[in-house]
Amino acid sequence: MSHKIIVPLDVPTLEDAKTLVEKLPQVSFWKVGLELFVSTGADILQYLKDRDKKIFLDLKFHDIPNTVAGACRSALIYEVDLLTLHATAGRKALEAAVAAVKDAKKPPQLLAISLLTSIDSRSLAFDLKVPLELPEYALNMAMLAKESGLNGAVCSPQEVSKLREVCGQDFTLVCPGIRPSWSVKGDQSRIATPKDAITQGASYLVIGRPITAADKPAEAWERICQEIDDEG
Ligand SMILES: O=c1ccn([C@@H]2O[C@H](COP(=O)(O)O)[C@@H](O)[C@H]2O)c(=O)[nH]1
């Protein structure tokens, strides 16, 4: 199951990123997000490719259709495996993104952020003024992504079972908000353990600080892999 774990390189410099990759040679799938990409650009992508790693480029595009399509087209040069945009960019932006990558030689899987895992029901209702219950809203955004032709969605492990049931087996569901029982929640709201997320139907787990902030990241990785593989 270790191939289902994606570890984010949430660090500020290329050197920090390389150090983390070297500390965890057993990780085959890395996520590059806003912090690292904004600070150091694309160099890390070539570094990962040179080491045969899979890449999730998590830049969460959120803009008008023309701009989202342009960003997706520009990202094609990196030949990454997964690429994100926000479902709240709307149907036309999602469709434009799909059209922008469809004829590429090696298109990434396009994933829509359904609802950030840091948002809880209270914030959705009172800050964002969304009148739907949170599970219904997350499902609605995932369905919008599917109808628009995206390959999958990023969702919390608390909603993944329903999304799997409705969106089907071929829809890629990537879950951040993963917290082993021995780790701290931090800024995440809608969390579950790695084992529960896999059991509920996640295609991939994104697990950051429980591994990367551990005193011994390789031991934390090993412990998580064992917990996932444990029977019962
Ligand atoms: O809804 C979302 C979408 C993306 N993320 C990203 O996943 C990791 C989680 O890291 P942890 O340290 O395990 O909390 C991080 O890079 C986020 O940008 C998310 O958490 N929730």
Short mmCIF file of C-alpha atoms and ligand atoms in Angstrom, two decimals:
data_model
loop_
_atom_site.label_atom_id
_atom_site.label_comp_id
_atom_site.label_asym_id
_atom_site.label_seq_id
_atom_site.Cartn_x
_atom_site.Cartn_y
_atom_site.Cartn_z
CA MET A 1 0.00 0.00 0.00
CA SER A 2 3.00 2.32 0.32
CA HIS A 3 2.57 3.35 -3.34
CA LYS A 4 -0.73 4.96 -2.29
CA ILE A 5 0.98 7.41 0.05
CA ILE A 6 1.94 10.81 -1.34
CA VAL A 7 4.24 12.94 0.82
CA PRO A 8 4.14 16.72 0.41
CA LEU A 9 7.35 18.71 0.10
CA ASP A 10 6.01 21.58 2.19
CA VAL A 11 9.37 23.27 2.72
CA PRO A 12 10.68 26.69 1.69
CA THR A 13 13.89 25.85 -0.21
CA LEU A 14 15.16 23.45 -2.83
CA GLU A 15 17.85 22.29 -0.42
CA ASP A 16 15.24 21.45 2.25
CA ALA A 17 13.25 19.54 -0.36
CA LYS A 18 16.26 17.54 -1.50
CA THR A 19 17.17 16.73 2.11
CA LEU A 20 13.66 15.36 2.70
CA VAL A 21 13.71 13.26 -0.48
CA GLU A 22 17.09 11.83 0.54
CA LYS A 23 15.84 11.02 4.05
CA LEU A 24 12.91 9.07 2.60
CA PRO A 25 14.18 7.05 -0.39
CA GLN A 26 11.25 4.64 0.06
CA VAL A 27 8.72 7.35 -0.95
CA SER A 28 7.79 6.97 -4.61
CA PHE A 29 5.19 9.76 -4.90
CA TRP A 30 5.90 13.36 -3.85
CA LYS A 31 3.65 16.42 -3.82
CA VAL A 32 4.97 19.84 -4.77
CA GLY A 33 2.73 22.62 -3.54
CA LEU A 34 2.54 26.37 -3.37
CA GLU A 35 5.23 27.02 -0.76
CA LEU A 36 8.04 25.27 -2.63
CA PHE A 37 6.93 26.10 -6.17
CA VAL A 38 6.50 29.81 -5.41
CA SER A 39 9.87 30.01 -3.69
CA THR A 40 12.01 27.88 -6.02
CA GLY A 41 10.12 27.30 -9.27
CA ALA A 42 10.23 24.08 -11.25
CA ASP A 43 13.76 22.82 -10.46
CA ILE A 44 12.42 20.36 -7.91
CA LEU A 45 10.30 18.68 -10.60
CA GLN A 46 13.33 17.73 -12.70
CA TYR A 47 15.13 16.59 -9.53
CA LEU A 48 12.23 14.22 -8.75
CA LYS A 49 11.98 13.00 -12.33
CA ASP A 50 15.69 12.21 -12.41
CA ARG A 51 15.00 9.90 -9.45
CA ASP A 52 11.97 8.24 -11.12
CA LYS A 53 9.52 9.69 -8.59
CA LYS A 54 5.87 10.32 -9.37
CA ILE A 55 4.79 13.94 -8.98
CA PHE A 56 1.60 15.56 -7.73
CA LEU A 57 1.76 19.26 -8.68
CA ASP A 58 -0.69 20.79 -6.22
CA LEU A 59 -1.00 24.40 -7.38
CA LYS A 60 -4.79 24.56 -6.93
CA PHE A 61 -5.57 26.81 -9.89
CA HIS A 62 -8.57 29.04 -9.24
CA ASP A 63 -9.37 31.67 -11.86
CA ILE A 64 -11.52 32.44 -14.88
CA PRO A 65 -11.75 29.71 -17.56
CA ASN A 66 -9.25 31.24 -19.98
CA THR A 67 -6.63 31.67 -17.25
CA VAL A 68 -7.16 28.23 -15.72
CA ALA A 69 -6.88 26.63 -19.17
CA GLY A 70 -3.67 28.56 -19.86
CA ALA A 71 -2.15 27.51 -16.54
CA CYS A 72 -2.99 23.85 -17.21
CA ARG A 73 -1.53 24.11 -20.71
CA SER A 74 1.64 25.68 -19.31
CA ALA A 75 1.93 22.92 -16.70
CA LEU A 76 2.02 20.26 -19.45
CA ILE A 77 5.74 20.86 -19.98
CA TYR A 78 6.41 19.32 -16.56
CA GLU A 79 4.69 16.00 -17.41
CA VAL A 80 3.48 15.53 -13.83
CA ASP A 81 1.11 12.77 -12.78
CA LEU A 82 -1.51 14.78 -10.87
CA LEU A 83 -2.51 18.47 -11.13
CA THR A 84 -5.10 20.35 -9.05
CA LEU A 85 -7.60 23.14 -9.56
CA HIS A 86 -10.43 24.35 -7.36
CA ALA A 87 -13.91 23.04 -8.21
CA THR A 88 -15.24 26.46 -7.15
CA ALA A 89 -13.63 27.93 -10.29
CA GLY A 90 -16.87 26.63 -11.83
CA ARG A 91 -18.02 24.31 -14.59
CA LYS A 92 -16.69 26.41 -17.49
CA ALA A 93 -13.22 26.64 -15.94
CA LEU A 94 -13.17 22.91 -15.22
CA GLU A 95 -14.22 22.10 -18.79
CA ALA A 96 -11.65 24.53 -20.17
CA ALA A 97 -8.95 22.79 -18.11
CA VAL A 98 -9.96 19.39 -19.49
CA ALA A 99 -9.93 20.73 -23.05
CA ALA A 100 -6.51 22.32 -22.49
CA VAL A 101 -4.79 19.04 -21.61
CA LYS A 102 -6.76 16.49 -23.61
CA ASP A 103 -4.47 16.31 -26.65
CA ALA A 104 -1.23 16.28 -24.69
CA LYS A 105 1.15 13.35 -25.18
CA LYS A 106 1.31 12.70 -21.44
CA PRO A 107 -1.56 14.62 -19.78
CA PRO A 108 -1.73 14.80 -15.99
CA GLN A 109 -4.77 13.53 -14.16
CA LEU A 110 -6.77 16.65 -13.36
CA LEU A 111 -8.18 16.70 -9.82
CA ALA A 112 -10.64 19.20 -8.39
CA ILE A 113 -10.40 20.39 -4.81
CA SER A 114 -13.90 19.64 -3.52
CA LEU A 115 -13.60 21.45 -0.17
CA LEU A 116 -10.33 22.10 1.67
CA THR A 117 -9.84 19.67 4.56
CA SER A 118 -9.14 22.60 6.90
CA ILE A 119 -12.74 23.84 6.57
CA ASP A 120 -15.26 22.60 9.13
CA SER A 121 -19.07 22.72 9.05
CA ARG A 122 -19.18 25.87 11.13
CA SER A 123 -16.82 27.78 8.85
CA LEU A 124 -18.65 26.56 5.74
CA ALA A 125 -21.98 27.78 7.12
CA PHE A 126 -21.02 30.96 8.96
CA ASP A 127 -17.91 32.27 7.17
CA LEU A 128 -18.47 31.03 3.63
CA LYS A 129 -22.29 31.25 3.95
CA VAL A 130 -22.84 27.98 2.11
CA PRO A 131 -26.40 26.87 2.85
CA LEU A 132 -25.78 23.13 2.25
CA GLU A 133 -24.65 20.58 4.83
CA LEU A 134 -20.91 19.97 4.44
CA PRO A 135 -21.09 16.36 3.15
CA GLU A 136 -23.69 17.37 0.57
CA TYR A 137 -21.59 20.35 -0.55
CA ALA A 138 -18.42 18.24 -0.91
CA LEU A 139 -20.32 15.62 -2.89
CA ASN A 140 -21.83 18.29 -5.11
CA MET A 141 -18.37 19.70 -5.93
CA ALA A 142 -16.99 16.24 -6.70
CA MET A 143 -19.93 15.54 -9.00
CA LEU A 144 -19.36 18.85 -10.76
CA ALA A 145 -15.76 17.78 -11.34
CA LYS A 146 -16.86 14.42 -12.72
CA GLU A 147 -19.52 15.93 -14.99
CA SER A 148 -16.93 18.40 -16.29
CA GLY A 149 -14.65 15.55 -17.35
CA LEU A 150 -11.99 15.71 -14.63
CA ASN A 151 -10.22 12.52 -13.57
CA GLY A 152 -10.88 12.90 -9.88
CA ALA A 153 -11.12 15.03 -6.79
CA VAL A 154 -9.25 15.90 -3.63
CA CYS A 155 -11.53 15.28 -0.66
CA SER A 156 -11.46 14.68 3.05
CA PRO A 157 -11.34 11.08 4.27
CA GLN A 158 -14.59 11.80 6.10
CA GLU A 159 -16.45 12.13 2.79
CA VAL A 160 -14.50 9.69 0.66
CA SER A 161 -16.83 6.73 1.10
CA LYS A 162 -19.87 8.63 -0.23
CA LEU A 163 -17.85 10.15 -3.09
CA ARG A 164 -16.55 6.71 -4.04
CA GLU A 165 -20.09 5.30 -4.03
CA VAL A 166 -21.48 8.10 -6.22
CA CYS A 167 -18.51 8.86 -8.50
CA GLY A 168 -17.52 5.24 -9.17
CA GLN A 169 -14.34 3.18 -9.07
CA ASP A 170 -12.62 4.94 -11.97
CA PHE A 171 -12.71 8.35 -10.30
CA THR A 172 -9.42 9.14 -8.53
CA LEU A 173 -9.98 10.26 -4.94
CA VAL A 174 -7.00 11.78 -3.17
CA CYS A 175 -7.31 12.39 0.57
CA PRO A 176 -5.26 14.84 2.63
CA GLY A 177 -6.35 15.39 6.24
CA ILE A 178 -4.76 12.08 7.22
CA ARG A 179 -3.77 11.75 10.85
CA PRO A 180 -2.57 8.55 12.54
CA SER A 181 -3.95 8.24 16.09
CA TRP A 182 -0.51 9.18 17.47
CA SER A 183 -0.18 12.45 15.52
CA VAL A 184 -1.49 15.98 16.07
CA LYS A 185 -4.35 17.45 14.08
CA GLY A 186 -2.81 20.90 13.54
CA ASP A 187 -4.77 23.05 11.09
CA GLN A 188 -6.68 20.13 9.57
CA SER A 189 -10.38 19.76 10.46
CA ARG A 190 -11.88 16.78 8.66
CA ILE A 191 -9.42 14.01 9.45
CA ALA A 192 -9.19 10.22 9.60
CA THR A 193 -6.48 7.64 10.11
CA PRO A 194 -4.58 6.23 7.12
CA LYS A 195 -6.19 2.81 7.56
CA ASP A 196 -9.72 4.25 7.69
CA ALA A 197 -9.15 6.44 4.62
CA ILE A 198 -7.97 3.47 2.55
CA THR A 199 -10.81 1.27 3.81
CA GLN A 200 -13.34 3.97 2.90
CA GLY A 201 -12.13 4.09 -0.72
CA ALA A 202 -9.29 6.61 -1.08
CA SER A 203 -7.10 6.08 -4.16
CA TYR A 204 -4.20 7.96 -2.57
CA LEU A 205 -3.43 9.51 0.81
CA VAL A 206 -1.49 12.75 1.23
CA ILE A 207 0.40 12.51 4.51
CA GLY A 208 2.66 15.39 5.44
CA ARG A 209 3.58 16.50 8.94
CA PRO A 210 2.93 13.17 10.69
CA ILE A 211 5.90 11.96 8.60
CA THR A 212 7.92 15.04 7.68
CA ALA A 213 7.80 16.71 11.13
CA ALA A 214 8.51 13.47 13.00
CA ASP A 215 11.84 13.13 14.82
CA LYS A 216 12.52 10.11 12.64
CA PRO A 217 10.56 10.48 9.37
CA ALA A 218 11.54 7.03 8.06
CA GLU A 219 10.20 5.38 11.23
CA ALA A 220 6.95 7.35 11.02
CA TRP A 221 6.58 6.26 7.38
CA GLU A 222 7.18 2.63 8.33
CA ARG A 223 4.70 2.78 11.21
CA ILE A 224 2.01 4.21 8.92
CA CYS A 225 2.62 1.55 6.25
CA GLN A 226 2.31 -1.16 8.90
CA GLU A 227 -0.90 0.33 10.29
CA ILE A 228 -2.43 0.36 6.80
CA ASP A 229 -1.37 -3.23 6.09
CA ASP A 230 -2.51 -4.56 9.49
CA GLU A 231 -5.43 -6.97 9.25
CA GLY A 232 -8.53 -6.03 11.22
O1 LIG B 1 -8.02 20.01 0.97
C1 LIG B 1 -6.78 19.96 0.98
C2 LIG B 1 -6.02 20.06 -0.16
C3 LIG B 1 -4.65 19.96 -0.08
N1 LIG B 1 -4.04 19.78 1.10
C4 LIG B 1 -2.56 19.65 1.11
O2 LIG B 1 -2.19 18.38 1.66
C5 LIG B 1 -1.07 18.50 2.51
C6 LIG B 1 -1.43 18.02 3.89
O3 LIG B 1 -0.31 18.12 4.74
P1 LIG B 1 -0.38 17.69 6.28
O4 LIG B 1 0.95 18.13 6.81
O5 LIG B 1 -0.55 16.20 6.30
O6 LIG B 1 -1.52 18.41 6.91
C7 LIG B 1 -0.62 19.96 2.44
O7 LIG B 1 0.41 20.06 1.49
C8 LIG B 1 -1.85 20.71 1.95
O8 LIG B 1 -1.51 21.81 1.14
C9 LIG B 1 -4.78 19.70 2.25
O9 LIG B 1 -4.25 19.54 3.37
N2 LIG B 1 -6.14 19.77 2.16
#
